[in-house]
Amino acid sequence: MKYLQFLFFALLTIDLFGQNTSYIHKGASTFSSDIIFSYDGKYMYKGKSTFSSDVLNSYDGKYIYRGKSSFSSDILFTFDGQYVYRGKSTFSSDILYTFDGKYIYKGKSTFSSDILYTFDGKYLYRGKSTFSSDRLYTYSGAIPICLFVTFL
């Protein structure tokens, strides 16, 4: 199971479309004007920018850092392939979200009542839904799912 999770997240981070930059769009849109975040494989930027001054977070495959930092004091979240933890912790009491490949749950839970979001590889939906009216974000390119915590 851990191998499948690793493979899934590795595939999410590989640039499958020949782009250097991937985007998160507002709602179901893919219009350039609706880009709210950009990701270049290491840094998350605000909007369509890839300027150093617009870096919001950086991600090294395990930790999400504040800005362009890679200092342990700037770790915002830790991701182990299934859980998103607060800070540099891996204690179960610090689990903010659980991801099972499709659903994002509140805390350390896989109960249906704790589903916050549904991810189908292209869209992030509100709750346990795949209705177009519940689309929150559209992913264009490869962006690690754990980075959703930086904009929700």
mmCIF file of N, CA, C and O in Angstrom, residues 24-29 36-37 117 119-120 122-126 134-139 148 151-152:
data_model
loop_
_atom_site.group_PDB
_atom_site.id
_atom_site.type_symbol
_atom_site.label_atom_id
_atom_site.label_comp_id
_atom_site.label_asym_id
_atom_site.label_seq_id
_atom_site.Cartn_x
_atom_site.Cartn_y
_atom_site.Cartn_z
ATOM 1 N N ILE A 24 -2.791 26.135 -10.673
ATOM 2 C CA ILE A 24 -4.059 25.878 -9.997
ATOM 3 C C ILE A 24 -4.975 27.030 -10.376
ATOM 4 O O ILE A 24 -4.655 28.202 -10.151
ATOM 5 N N HIS A 25 -6.099 26.666 -10.961
ATOM 6 C CA HIS A 25 -7.088 27.652 -11.405
ATOM 7 C C HIS A 25 -8.265 27.676 -10.428
ATOM 8 O O HIS A 25 -8.577 26.665 -9.801
ATOM 9 N N LYS A 26 -8.927 28.792 -10.391
ATOM 10 C CA LYS A 26 -10.119 28.954 -9.561
ATOM 11 C C LYS A 26 -11.282 28.198 -10.200
ATOM 12 O O LYS A 26 -11.510 28.304 -11.405
ATOM 13 N N GLY A 27 -12.007 27.408 -9.411
ATOM 14 C CA GLY A 27 -13.179 26.690 -9.895
ATOM 15 C C GLY A 27 -12.854 25.717 -11.006
ATOM 16 O O GLY A 27 -11.835 25.038 -10.988
ATOM 17 N N ALA A 28 -13.719 25.657 -12.010
ATOM 18 C CA ALA A 28 -13.561 24.728 -13.123
ATOM 19 C C ALA A 28 -12.848 25.376 -14.303
ATOM 20 O O ALA A 28 -12.736 24.785 -15.360
ATOM 21 N N SER A 29 -12.367 26.561 -14.135
ATOM 22 C CA SER A 29 -11.753 27.319 -15.225
ATOM 23 C C SER A 29 -10.350 26.832 -15.555
ATOM 24 O O SER A 29 -9.643 26.314 -14.707
ATOM 25 N N ILE A 36 -4.606 31.031 -9.875
ATOM 26 C CA ILE A 36 -4.404 31.621 -8.545
ATOM 27 C C ILE A 36 -3.060 31.210 -7.941
ATOM 28 O O ILE A 36 -2.534 31.909 -7.095
ATOM 29 N N PHE A 37 -2.508 30.060 -8.392
ATOM 30 C CA PHE A 37 -1.208 29.611 -7.926
ATOM 31 C C PHE A 37 -0.454 28.946 -9.067
ATOM 32 O O PHE A 37 -1.051 28.305 -9.924
ATOM 33 N N TYR A 117 -12.716 17.108 1.198
ATOM 34 C CA TYR A 117 -12.511 17.354 -0.225
ATOM 35 C C TYR A 117 -12.368 16.037 -0.971
ATOM 36 O O TYR A 117 -11.951 15.028 -0.400
ATOM 37 N N PHE A 119 -10.522 14.572 -4.553
ATOM 38 C CA PHE A 119 -9.540 14.897 -5.589
ATOM 39 C C PHE A 119 -9.557 13.807 -6.638
ATOM 40 O O PHE A 119 -9.375 12.628 -6.323
ATOM 41 N N ASP A 120 -9.774 14.169 -7.902
ATOM 42 C CA ASP A 120 -9.830 13.168 -8.973
ATOM 43 C C ASP A 120 -8.630 13.240 -9.915
ATOM 44 O O ASP A 120 -8.633 12.633 -10.971
ATOM 45 N N LYS A 122 -7.551 15.951 -11.414
ATOM 46 C CA LYS A 122 -7.631 17.215 -12.149
ATOM 47 C C LYS A 122 -8.370 18.289 -11.357
ATOM 48 O O LYS A 122 -8.029 19.458 -11.434
ATOM 49 N N TYR A 123 -9.376 17.876 -10.610
ATOM 50 C CA TYR A 123 -10.197 18.832 -9.860
ATOM 51 C C TYR A 123 -10.183 18.520 -8.367
ATOM 52 O O TYR A 123 -10.132 17.356 -7.974
ATOM 53 N N LEU A 124 -10.275 19.567 -7.574
ATOM 54 C CA LEU A 124 -10.491 19.437 -6.142
ATOM 55 C C LEU A 124 -11.909 19.912 -5.878
ATOM 56 O O LEU A 124 -12.270 21.037 -6.250
ATOM 57 N N TYR A 125 -12.709 19.024 -5.294
ATOM 58 C CA TYR A 125 -14.126 19.303 -5.045
ATOM 59 C C TYR A 125 -14.375 19.504 -3.550
ATOM 60 O O TYR A 125 -13.682 18.938 -2.721
ATOM 61 N N ARG A 126 -15.420 20.229 -3.241
ATOM 62 C CA ARG A 126 -15.861 20.412 -1.865
ATOM 63 C C ARG A 126 -16.598 19.148 -1.418
ATOM 64 O O ARG A 126 -17.460 18.646 -2.124
ATOM 65 N N ASP A 134 -19.452 21.804 -7.429
ATOM 66 C CA ASP A 134 -18.633 21.708 -6.214
ATOM 67 C C ASP A 134 -17.136 21.807 -6.496
ATOM 68 O O ASP A 134 -16.323 21.626 -5.589
ATOM 69 N N ARG A 135 -16.740 22.091 -7.725
ATOM 70 C CA ARG A 135 -15.323 22.231 -8.054
ATOM 71 C C ARG A 135 -14.771 23.499 -7.427
ATOM 72 O O ARG A 135 -15.256 24.591 -7.673
ATOM 73 N N LEU A 136 -13.724 23.336 -6.648
ATOM 74 C CA LEU A 136 -13.065 24.476 -6.028
ATOM 75 C C LEU A 136 -11.871 24.928 -6.854
ATOM 76 O O LEU A 136 -11.628 26.119 -7.028
ATOM 77 N N TYR A 137 -11.093 23.942 -7.347
ATOM 78 C CA TYR A 137 -9.866 24.242 -8.071
ATOM 79 C C TYR A 137 -9.669 23.254 -9.209
ATOM 80 O O TYR A 137 -10.073 22.094 -9.113
ATOM 81 N N THR A 138 -9.014 23.716 -10.261
ATOM 82 C CA THR A 138 -8.619 22.880 -11.386
ATOM 83 C C THR A 138 -7.103 22.842 -11.424
ATOM 84 O O THR A 138 -6.457 23.885 -11.368
ATOM 85 N N TYR A 139 -6.539 21.649 -11.510
ATOM 86 C CA TYR A 139 -5.094 21.465 -11.581
ATOM 87 C C TYR A 139 -4.691 21.303 -13.043
ATOM 88 O O TYR A 139 -5.231 20.464 -13.749
ATOM 89 N N PHE A 148 -2.260 21.544 -1.209
ATOM 90 C CA PHE A 148 -3.568 22.157 -1.035
ATOM 91 C C PHE A 148 -3.678 22.858 0.330
ATOM 92 O O PHE A 148 -4.416 23.811 0.472
ATOM 93 N N PHE A 151 -3.314 26.730 0.517
ATOM 94 C CA PHE A 151 -4.284 27.693 -0.012
ATOM 95 C C PHE A 151 -5.705 27.459 0.450
ATOM 96 O O PHE A 151 -6.615 28.118 -0.022
ATOM 97 N N LEU A 152 -5.943 26.526 1.350
ATOM 98 C CA LEU A 152 -7.297 26.329 1.884
ATOM 99 C C LEU A 152 -7.445 26.954 3.240
ATOM 100 O O LEU A 152 -6.562 27.206 3.945
#
